[in-house]
Short mmCIF file of C-alpha atoms and ligand atoms in Angstrom, two decimals:
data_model
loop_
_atom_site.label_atom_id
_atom_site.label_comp_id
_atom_site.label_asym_id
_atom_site.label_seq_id
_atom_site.Cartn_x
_atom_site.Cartn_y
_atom_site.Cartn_z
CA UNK N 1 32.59 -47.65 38.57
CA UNK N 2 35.39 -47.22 35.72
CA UNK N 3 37.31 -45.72 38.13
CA UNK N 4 37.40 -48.89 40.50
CA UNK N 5 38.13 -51.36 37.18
CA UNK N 6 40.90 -48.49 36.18
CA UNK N 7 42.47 -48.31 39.36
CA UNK N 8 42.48 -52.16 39.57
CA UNK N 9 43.92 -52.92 35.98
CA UNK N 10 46.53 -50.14 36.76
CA UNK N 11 47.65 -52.63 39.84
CA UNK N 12 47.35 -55.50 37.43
CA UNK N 13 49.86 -53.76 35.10
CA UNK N 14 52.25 -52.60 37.92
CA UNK N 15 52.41 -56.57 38.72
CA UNK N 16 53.42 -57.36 35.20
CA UNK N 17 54.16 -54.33 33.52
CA UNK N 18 55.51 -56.19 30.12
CA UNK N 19 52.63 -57.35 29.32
CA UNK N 20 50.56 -55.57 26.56
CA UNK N 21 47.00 -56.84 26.33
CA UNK N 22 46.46 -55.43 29.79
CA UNK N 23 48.71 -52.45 29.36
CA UNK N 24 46.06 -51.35 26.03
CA UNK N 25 43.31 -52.47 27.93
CA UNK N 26 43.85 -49.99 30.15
CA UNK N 27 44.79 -47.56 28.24
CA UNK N 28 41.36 -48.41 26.66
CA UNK N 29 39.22 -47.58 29.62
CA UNK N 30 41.07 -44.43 30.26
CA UNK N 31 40.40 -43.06 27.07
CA UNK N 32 36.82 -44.17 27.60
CA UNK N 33 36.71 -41.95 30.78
CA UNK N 34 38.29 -38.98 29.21
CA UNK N 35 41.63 -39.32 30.52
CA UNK N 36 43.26 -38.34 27.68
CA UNK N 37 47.03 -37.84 28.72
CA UNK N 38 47.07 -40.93 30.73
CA UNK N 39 45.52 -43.19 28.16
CA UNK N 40 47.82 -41.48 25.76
CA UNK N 41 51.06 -42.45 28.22
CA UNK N 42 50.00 -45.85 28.06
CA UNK N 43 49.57 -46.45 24.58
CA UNK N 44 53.06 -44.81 24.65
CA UNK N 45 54.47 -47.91 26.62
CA UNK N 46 52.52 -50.28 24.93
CA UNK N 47 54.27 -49.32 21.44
CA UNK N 48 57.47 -49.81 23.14
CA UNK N 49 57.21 -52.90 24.27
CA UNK N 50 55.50 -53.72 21.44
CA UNK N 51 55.74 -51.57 18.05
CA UNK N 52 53.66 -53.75 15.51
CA UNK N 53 50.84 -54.64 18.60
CA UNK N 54 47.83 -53.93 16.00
CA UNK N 55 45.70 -53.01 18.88
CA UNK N 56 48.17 -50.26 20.61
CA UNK N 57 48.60 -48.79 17.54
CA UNK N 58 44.95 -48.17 17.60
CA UNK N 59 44.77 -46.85 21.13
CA UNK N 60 47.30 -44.49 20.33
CA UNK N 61 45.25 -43.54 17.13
CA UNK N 62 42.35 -43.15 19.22
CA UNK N 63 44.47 -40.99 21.63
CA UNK N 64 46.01 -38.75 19.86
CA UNK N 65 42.75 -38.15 18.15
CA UNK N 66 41.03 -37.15 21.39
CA UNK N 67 44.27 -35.23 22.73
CA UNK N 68 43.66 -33.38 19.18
CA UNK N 69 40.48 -32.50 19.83
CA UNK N 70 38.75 -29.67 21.86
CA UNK N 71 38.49 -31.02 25.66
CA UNK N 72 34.69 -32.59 25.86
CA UNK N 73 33.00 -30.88 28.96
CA UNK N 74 32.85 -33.04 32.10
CA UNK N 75 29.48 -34.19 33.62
CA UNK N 76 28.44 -32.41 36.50
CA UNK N 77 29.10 -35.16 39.56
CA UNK N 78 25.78 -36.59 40.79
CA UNK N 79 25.13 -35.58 44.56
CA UNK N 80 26.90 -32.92 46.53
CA UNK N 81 30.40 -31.56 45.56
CA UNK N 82 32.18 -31.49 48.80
CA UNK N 83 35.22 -30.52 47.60
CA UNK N 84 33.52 -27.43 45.74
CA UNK N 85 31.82 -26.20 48.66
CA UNK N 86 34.46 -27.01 50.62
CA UNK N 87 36.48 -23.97 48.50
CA UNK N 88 33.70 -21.88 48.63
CA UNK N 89 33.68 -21.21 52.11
CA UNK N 90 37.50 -21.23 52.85
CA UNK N 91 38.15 -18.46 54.20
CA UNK N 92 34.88 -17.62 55.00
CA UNK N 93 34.91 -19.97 58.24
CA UNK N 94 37.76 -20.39 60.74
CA UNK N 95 39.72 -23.01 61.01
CA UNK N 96 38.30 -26.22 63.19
CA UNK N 97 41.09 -27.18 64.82
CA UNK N 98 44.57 -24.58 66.06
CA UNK N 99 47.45 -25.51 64.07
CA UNK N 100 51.07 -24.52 65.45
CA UNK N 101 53.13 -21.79 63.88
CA UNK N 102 51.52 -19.37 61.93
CA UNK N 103 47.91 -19.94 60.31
CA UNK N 104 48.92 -18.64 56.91
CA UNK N 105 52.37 -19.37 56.99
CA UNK N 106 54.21 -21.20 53.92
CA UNK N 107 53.43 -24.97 53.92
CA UNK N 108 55.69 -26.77 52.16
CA UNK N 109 55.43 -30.46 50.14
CA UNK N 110 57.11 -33.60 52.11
CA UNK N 111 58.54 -35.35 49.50
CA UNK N 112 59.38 -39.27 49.98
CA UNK N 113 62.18 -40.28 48.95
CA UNK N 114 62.14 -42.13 45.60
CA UNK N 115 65.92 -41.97 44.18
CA UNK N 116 69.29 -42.59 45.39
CA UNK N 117 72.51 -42.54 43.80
CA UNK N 118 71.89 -45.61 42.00
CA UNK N 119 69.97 -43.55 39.90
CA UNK N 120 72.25 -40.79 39.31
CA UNK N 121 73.94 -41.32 36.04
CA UNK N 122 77.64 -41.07 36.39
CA UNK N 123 78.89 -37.90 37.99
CA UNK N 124 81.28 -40.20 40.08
CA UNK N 125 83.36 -37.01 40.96
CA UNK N 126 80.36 -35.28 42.49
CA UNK N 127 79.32 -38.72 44.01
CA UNK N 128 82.22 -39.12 45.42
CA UNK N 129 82.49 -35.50 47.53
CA UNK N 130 78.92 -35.60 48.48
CA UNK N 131 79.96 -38.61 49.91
CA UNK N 132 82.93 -37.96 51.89
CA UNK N 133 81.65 -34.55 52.82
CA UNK N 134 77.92 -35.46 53.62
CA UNK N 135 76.91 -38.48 53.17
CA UNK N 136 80.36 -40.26 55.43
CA UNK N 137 80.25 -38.71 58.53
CA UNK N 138 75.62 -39.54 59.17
CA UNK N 139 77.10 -43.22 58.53
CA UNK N 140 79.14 -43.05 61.52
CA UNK N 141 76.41 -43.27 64.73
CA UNK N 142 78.63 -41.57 66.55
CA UNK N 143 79.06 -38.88 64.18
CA UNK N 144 75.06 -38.67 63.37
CA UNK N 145 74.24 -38.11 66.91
CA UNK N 146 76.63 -35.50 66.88
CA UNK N 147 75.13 -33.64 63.82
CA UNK N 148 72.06 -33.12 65.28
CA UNK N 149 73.66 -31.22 68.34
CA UNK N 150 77.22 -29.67 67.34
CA UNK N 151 78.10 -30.28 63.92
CA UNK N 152 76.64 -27.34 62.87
CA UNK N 153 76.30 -26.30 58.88
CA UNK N 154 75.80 -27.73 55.45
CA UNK N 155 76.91 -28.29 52.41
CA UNK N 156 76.82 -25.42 49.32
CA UNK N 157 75.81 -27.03 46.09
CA UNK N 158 76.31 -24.49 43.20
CA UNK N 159 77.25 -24.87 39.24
CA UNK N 160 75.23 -23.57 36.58
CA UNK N 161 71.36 -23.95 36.09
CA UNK N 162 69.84 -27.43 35.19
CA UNK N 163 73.02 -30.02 35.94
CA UNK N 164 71.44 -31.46 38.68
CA UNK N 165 71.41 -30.45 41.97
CA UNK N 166 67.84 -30.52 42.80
CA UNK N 167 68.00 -33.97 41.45
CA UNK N 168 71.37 -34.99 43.69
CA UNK N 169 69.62 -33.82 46.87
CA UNK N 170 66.54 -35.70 46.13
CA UNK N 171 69.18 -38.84 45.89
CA UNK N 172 71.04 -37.88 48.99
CA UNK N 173 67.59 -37.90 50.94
CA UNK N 174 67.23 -41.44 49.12
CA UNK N 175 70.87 -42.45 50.52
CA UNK N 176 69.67 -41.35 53.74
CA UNK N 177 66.04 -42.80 53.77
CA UNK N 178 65.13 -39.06 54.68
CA UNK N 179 62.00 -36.90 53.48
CA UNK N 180 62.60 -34.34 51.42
CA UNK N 181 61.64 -30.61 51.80
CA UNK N 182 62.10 -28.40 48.92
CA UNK N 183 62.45 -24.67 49.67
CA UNK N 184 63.34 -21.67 46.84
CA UNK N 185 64.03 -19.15 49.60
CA UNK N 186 63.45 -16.27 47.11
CA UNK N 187 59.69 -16.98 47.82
CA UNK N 188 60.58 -17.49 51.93
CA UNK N 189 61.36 -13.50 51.67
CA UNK N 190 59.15 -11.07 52.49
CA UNK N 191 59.48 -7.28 52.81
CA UNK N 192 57.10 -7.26 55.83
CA UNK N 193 59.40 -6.64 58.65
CA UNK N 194 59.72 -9.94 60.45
CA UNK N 195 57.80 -12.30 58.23
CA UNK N 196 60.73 -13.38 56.26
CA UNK N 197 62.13 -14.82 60.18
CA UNK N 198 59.09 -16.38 61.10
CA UNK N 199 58.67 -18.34 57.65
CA UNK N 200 62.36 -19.34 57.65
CA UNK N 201 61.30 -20.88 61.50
CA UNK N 202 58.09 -22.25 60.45
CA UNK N 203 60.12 -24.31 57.29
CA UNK N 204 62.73 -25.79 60.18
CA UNK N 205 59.27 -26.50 62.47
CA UNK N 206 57.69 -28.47 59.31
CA UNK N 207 61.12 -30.29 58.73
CA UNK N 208 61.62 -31.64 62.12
CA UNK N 209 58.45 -32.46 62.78
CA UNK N 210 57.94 -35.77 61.76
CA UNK N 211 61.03 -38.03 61.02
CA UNK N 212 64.30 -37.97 59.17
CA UNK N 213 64.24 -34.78 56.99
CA UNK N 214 66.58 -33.09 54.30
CA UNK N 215 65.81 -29.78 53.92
CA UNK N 216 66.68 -28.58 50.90
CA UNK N 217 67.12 -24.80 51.22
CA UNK N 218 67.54 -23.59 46.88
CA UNK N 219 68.44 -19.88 45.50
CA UNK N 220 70.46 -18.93 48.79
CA UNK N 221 72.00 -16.39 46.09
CA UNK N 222 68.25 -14.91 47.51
CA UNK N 223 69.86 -13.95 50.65
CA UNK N 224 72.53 -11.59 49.06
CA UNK N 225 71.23 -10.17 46.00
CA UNK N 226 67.55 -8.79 47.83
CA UNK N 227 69.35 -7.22 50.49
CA UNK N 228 69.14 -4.04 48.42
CA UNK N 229 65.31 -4.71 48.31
CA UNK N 230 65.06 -4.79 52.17
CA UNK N 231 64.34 -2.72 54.35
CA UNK N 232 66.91 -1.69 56.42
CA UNK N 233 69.22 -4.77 57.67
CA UNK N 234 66.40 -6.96 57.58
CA UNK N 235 68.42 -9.73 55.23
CA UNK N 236 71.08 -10.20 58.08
CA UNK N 237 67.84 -11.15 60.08
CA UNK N 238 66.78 -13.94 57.98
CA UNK N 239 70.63 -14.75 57.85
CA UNK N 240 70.73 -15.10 61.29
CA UNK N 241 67.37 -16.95 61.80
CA UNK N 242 68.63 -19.54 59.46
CA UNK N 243 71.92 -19.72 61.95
CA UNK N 244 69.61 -20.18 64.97
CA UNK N 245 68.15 -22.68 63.03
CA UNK N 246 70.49 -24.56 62.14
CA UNK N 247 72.67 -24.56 65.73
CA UNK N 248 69.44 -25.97 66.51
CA UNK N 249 70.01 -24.53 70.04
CA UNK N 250 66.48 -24.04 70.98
CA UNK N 251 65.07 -26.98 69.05
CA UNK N 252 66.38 -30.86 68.22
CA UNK N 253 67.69 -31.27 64.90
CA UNK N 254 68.23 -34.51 64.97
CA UNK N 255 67.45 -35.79 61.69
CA UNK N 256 67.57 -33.16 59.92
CA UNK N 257 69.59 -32.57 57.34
CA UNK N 258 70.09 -29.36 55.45
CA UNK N 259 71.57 -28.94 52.07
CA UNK N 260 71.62 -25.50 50.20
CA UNK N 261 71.97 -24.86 46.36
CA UNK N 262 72.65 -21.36 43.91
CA UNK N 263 73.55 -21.00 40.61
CA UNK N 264 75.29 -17.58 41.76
CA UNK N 265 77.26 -18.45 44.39
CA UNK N 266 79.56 -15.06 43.96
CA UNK N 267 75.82 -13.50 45.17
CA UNK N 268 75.59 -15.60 48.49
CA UNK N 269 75.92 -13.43 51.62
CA UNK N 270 79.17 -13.88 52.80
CA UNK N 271 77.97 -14.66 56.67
CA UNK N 272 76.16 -17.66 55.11
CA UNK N 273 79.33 -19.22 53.58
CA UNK N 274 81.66 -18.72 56.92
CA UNK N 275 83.02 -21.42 58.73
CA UNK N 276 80.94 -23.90 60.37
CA UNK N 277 77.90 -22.52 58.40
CA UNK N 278 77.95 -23.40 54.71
CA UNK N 279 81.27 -24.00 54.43
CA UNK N 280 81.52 -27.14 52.10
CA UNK N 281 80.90 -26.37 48.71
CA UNK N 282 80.16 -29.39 45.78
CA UNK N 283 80.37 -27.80 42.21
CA UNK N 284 77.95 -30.10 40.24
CA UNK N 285 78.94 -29.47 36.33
CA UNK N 286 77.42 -30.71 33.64
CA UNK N 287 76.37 -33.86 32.82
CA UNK N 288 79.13 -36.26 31.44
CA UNK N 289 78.39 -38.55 28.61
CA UNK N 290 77.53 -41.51 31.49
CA UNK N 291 75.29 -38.57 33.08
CA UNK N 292 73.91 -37.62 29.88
CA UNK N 293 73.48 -41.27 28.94
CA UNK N 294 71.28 -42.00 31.86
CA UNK N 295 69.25 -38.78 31.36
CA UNK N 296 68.34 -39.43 27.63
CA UNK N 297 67.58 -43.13 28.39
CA UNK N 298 64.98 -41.62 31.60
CA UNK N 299 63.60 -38.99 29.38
CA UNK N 300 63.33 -41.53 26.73
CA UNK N 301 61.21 -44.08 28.61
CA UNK N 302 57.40 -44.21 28.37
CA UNK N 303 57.86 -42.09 24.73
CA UNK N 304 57.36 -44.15 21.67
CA UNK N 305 60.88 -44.47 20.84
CA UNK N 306 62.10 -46.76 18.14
CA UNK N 307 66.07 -48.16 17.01
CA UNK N 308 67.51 -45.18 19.29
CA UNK N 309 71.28 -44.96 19.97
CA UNK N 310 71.74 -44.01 22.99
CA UNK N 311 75.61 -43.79 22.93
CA UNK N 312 75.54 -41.85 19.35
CA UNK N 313 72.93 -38.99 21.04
CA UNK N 314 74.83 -39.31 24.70
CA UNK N 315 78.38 -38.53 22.48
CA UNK N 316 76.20 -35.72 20.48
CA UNK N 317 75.29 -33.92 23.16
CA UNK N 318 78.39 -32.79 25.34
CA UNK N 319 77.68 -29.36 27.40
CA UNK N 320 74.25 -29.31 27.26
CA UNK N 321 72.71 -29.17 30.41
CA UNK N 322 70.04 -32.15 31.80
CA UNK N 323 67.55 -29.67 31.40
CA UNK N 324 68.45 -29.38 27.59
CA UNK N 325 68.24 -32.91 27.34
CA UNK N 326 64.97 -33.14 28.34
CA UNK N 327 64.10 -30.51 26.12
CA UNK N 328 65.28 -32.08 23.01
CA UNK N 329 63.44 -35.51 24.08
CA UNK N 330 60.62 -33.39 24.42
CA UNK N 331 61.02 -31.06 21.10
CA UNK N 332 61.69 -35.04 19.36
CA UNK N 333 57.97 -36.42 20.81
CA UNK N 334 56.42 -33.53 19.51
CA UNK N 335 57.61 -33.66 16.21
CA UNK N 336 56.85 -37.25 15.79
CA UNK N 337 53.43 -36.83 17.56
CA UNK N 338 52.48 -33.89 15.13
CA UNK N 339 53.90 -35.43 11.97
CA UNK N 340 51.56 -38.53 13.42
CA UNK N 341 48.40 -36.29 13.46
CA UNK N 342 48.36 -34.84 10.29
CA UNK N 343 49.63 -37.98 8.52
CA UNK N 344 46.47 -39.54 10.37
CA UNK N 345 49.58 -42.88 10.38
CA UNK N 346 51.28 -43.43 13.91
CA UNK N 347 54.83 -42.92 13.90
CA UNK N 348 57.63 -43.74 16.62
CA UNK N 349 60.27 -41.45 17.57
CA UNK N 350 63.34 -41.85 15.57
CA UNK N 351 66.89 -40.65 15.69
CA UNK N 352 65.98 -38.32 12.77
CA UNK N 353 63.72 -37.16 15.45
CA UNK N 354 66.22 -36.30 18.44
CA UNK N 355 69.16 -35.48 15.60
CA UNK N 356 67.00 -33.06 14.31
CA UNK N 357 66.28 -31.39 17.86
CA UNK N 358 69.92 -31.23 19.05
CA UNK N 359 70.72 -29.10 16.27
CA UNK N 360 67.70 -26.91 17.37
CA UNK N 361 68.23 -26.45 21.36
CA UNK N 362 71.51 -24.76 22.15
CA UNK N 363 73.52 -25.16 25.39
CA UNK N 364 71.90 -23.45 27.62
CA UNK N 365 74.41 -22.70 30.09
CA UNK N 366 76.91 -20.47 27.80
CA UNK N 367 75.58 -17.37 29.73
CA UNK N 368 76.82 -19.22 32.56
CA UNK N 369 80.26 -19.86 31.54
CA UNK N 370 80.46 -16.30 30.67
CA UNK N 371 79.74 -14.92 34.29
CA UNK N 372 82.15 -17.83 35.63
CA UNK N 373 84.75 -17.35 33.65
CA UNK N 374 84.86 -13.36 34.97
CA UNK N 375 84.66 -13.91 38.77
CA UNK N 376 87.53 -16.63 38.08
CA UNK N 377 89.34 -14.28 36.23
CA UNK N 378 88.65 -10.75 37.69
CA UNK N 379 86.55 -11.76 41.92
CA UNK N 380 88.96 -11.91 44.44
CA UNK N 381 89.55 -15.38 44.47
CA UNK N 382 89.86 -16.74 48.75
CA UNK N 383 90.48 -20.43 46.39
CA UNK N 384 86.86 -21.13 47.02
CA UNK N 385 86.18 -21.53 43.39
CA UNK N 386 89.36 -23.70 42.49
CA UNK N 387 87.31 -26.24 41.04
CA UNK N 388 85.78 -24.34 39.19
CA UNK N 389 88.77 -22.65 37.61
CA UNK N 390 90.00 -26.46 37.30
CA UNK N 391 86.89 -27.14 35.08
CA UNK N 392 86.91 -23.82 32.97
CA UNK N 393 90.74 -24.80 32.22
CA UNK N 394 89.84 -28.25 31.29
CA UNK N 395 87.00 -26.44 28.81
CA UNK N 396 89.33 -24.21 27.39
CA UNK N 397 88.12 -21.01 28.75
CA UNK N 398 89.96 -19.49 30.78
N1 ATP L 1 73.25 -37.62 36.63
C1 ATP L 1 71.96 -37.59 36.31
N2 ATP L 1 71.29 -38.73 36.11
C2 ATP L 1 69.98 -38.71 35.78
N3 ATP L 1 69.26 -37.59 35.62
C3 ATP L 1 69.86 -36.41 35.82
C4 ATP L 1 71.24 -36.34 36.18
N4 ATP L 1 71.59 -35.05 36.29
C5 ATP L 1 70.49 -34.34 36.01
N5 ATP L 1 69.45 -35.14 35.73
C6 ATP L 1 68.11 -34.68 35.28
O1 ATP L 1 68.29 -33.39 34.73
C7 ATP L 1 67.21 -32.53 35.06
C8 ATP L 1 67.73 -31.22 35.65
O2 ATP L 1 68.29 -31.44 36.92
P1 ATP L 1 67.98 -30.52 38.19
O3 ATP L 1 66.61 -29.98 38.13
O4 ATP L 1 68.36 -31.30 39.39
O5 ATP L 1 69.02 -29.35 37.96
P2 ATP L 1 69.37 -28.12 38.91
O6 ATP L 1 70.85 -28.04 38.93
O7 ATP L 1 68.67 -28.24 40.20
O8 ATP L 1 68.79 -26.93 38.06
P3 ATP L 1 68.39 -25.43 38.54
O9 ATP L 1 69.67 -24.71 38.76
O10 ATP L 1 67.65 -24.92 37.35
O11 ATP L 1 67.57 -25.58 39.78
C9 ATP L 1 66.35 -33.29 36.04
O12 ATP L 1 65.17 -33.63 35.35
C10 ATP L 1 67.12 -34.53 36.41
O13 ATP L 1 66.24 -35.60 36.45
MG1 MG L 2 67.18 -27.02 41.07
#
């Protein structure tokens, strides 16, 4: 019954989302039903919209109380679990109906698409090259219908960890009003002869099965550095599955669209970066200060922030990574939130707050540098990495 009345207010506050009363009444009735974290989100907006709102103030009082305290057991549900007999027997029973590909294989989340580059702060560079070298040509009809048949290979996304490129493939699928499929190959390999093959088909199978598709194929460093930890030459068999794949000889790929990403690309196997395979590469650096800008403001939202200068932290914060940004938003809330609990008196994030964490959370991606700046300096360089030698110029390192 609360459940019906929650989901219904939460449509009522998606309709007019600035408007308080509801928001805390809402919040209200989740806390009521023991959903701590969400009531606890909402009283969150509530104090932004509206810091001196007598009543959010007490919601959050009443949340943070309750997120304090030990989690209260949850009623047994009345009448017949379903879902909990429904795990006891899996496994136990076979399947009703056949499925194709292989019963146990890897199934892997379709994402919708929810982004696009609108929502990618700055970066215009990157923007700009995904563009011409992606995003251009499946414009052109011509072109698109092409892709799917001849146009064989994709584009290499690689700079260091947490910049962004899980994020700009989620916005290319956006651009291209695609589903997304995200794939870490390290957990596509197997050391069972064969296996690694048939999940890398059953992936392509799930992508073009229903509708436009990116396939987003992470960690292709995977395919070089476990070769060691194969048996035998089984790595240039998942290499060349992927390449069957992606000629889409056997199968139609039209629609689907297949973008890789590796923070090592020195480790990729070589026969995955020749021509007409992944042969495009997009170095995504670090967030500039637009980037970071947008990032702090995202991270920022829903938290009970309060007088926060956006510009001052987005200037603060040059080389740290998006990842490191979110960190320090998060390392801010929970100082505020704990200060909050044990002064019993609710408190909003404050620039002391955020100051305080950037001076806590390094750059993460120093290590990163380091290894860069050594296969710039000492790999032999083919001029695939000229950006990057552009960039590690530009920072003074090399
Ligand atoms: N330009 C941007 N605008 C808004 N948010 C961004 C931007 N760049 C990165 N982010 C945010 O930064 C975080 C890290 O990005 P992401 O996970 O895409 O990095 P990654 O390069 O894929 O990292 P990894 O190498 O660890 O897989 C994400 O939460 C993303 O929302
Ligand atoms: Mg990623």
């Amino acid at each position: 019954m609360n459940d019906a009345a929650i989901e219904a207010l939460r449509r009522a506050v998606a309709a007019a989302p600035d408007d308080v009363d509801l928001r805390v009444h809402l919040g209200e009735l989740l806390a009521r039903s023991g959903r701590t974290a969400e009531s606890l989100a909402e009283a969150a907006v509530a104090l932004q919209l509206a810091p001196e709102n007598l009543a959010a103030q007490a919601l959050m009082r009443v949340a943070l109380d309750r997120s304090a305290a030990p989690a209260e057991p949850t009623l047994p549900h009345p009448g017949f679990d379903w879902a909990s007999a429904e795990a006891q027997l899996d496994g136990t029973v076979p399947p009703m109906f056949v499925t194709q590909g292989a019963p146990d294989g890897p199934v892997f989340e379709r994402e919708a698409s929810t982004i696009t580059f609108a929502d990618v702060g700055g970066m215009d560079r990157v923007k700009e090259r995904l563009d011409a070298a992606f995003l251009a040509p499946l414009r052109n009809p011509e072109l698109r219908a092409l892709y799917g048949k001849k146009l064989r290979g994709g584009l290499l996304m690689y700079g260091p960890p947490g910049c962004g490129k899980t994020y700009l493939a989620r916005a290319i699928a956006g651009e291209l009003g695609a589903a997304f499929i995200n794939v870490g190959l390290a957990d596509v390999l197997d050391p069972m002869l064969g296996v690694s093959e048939s999940n890398v088909h059953e992936i392509f199978q799930q992508a073009r099965r229903d509708g436009p598709t990116v396939l987003f194929l992470d960690e292709v460093d995977a395919l070089g550095q476990r070769r060691s930890k194969m048996v035998g030459n089984a790595m240039r068999g998942v290499v060349n599955q992927l390449l069957i794949e992606l000629d889409g000889v056997a199968s139609d790929n039209d629609g689907l669209f297949v973008l890789a990403a590796t923070n090592q690309p020195w480790d990729v196997d070589p026969a995955f970066r020749r021509p007409g395979r992944f042969d495009r590469t997009v170095l995504v650096l670090p967030p500039d200060l637009t980037a970071r800008r947008a990032i702090l403001a995202s991270e920022l939202t829903g938290r009970p922030v309060e007088s926060i200068d956006l510009d001052r932290l987005a200037a603060a914060t040059d080389g740290y990574s998006g990842a490191d940004l979110a960190h320090i938003c998060e390392a801010a809330s929970e100082s505020a939130l704990l200060d909050s609990v044990r002064t019993g008196r609710v408190r909003m994030i404050g620039m002391g707050d955020l100051e305080a964490a950037i001076r806590e959370v390094r750059p993460s991606i120093g290590e990163w540098l380091d290894i860069a700046r050594n296969v710039v300096l000492f790999g032999n360089d083919d001029g695939s990495y000229s950006e990057l030698r552009d960039f590690l110029k530009r920072r003074k390192r090399i």
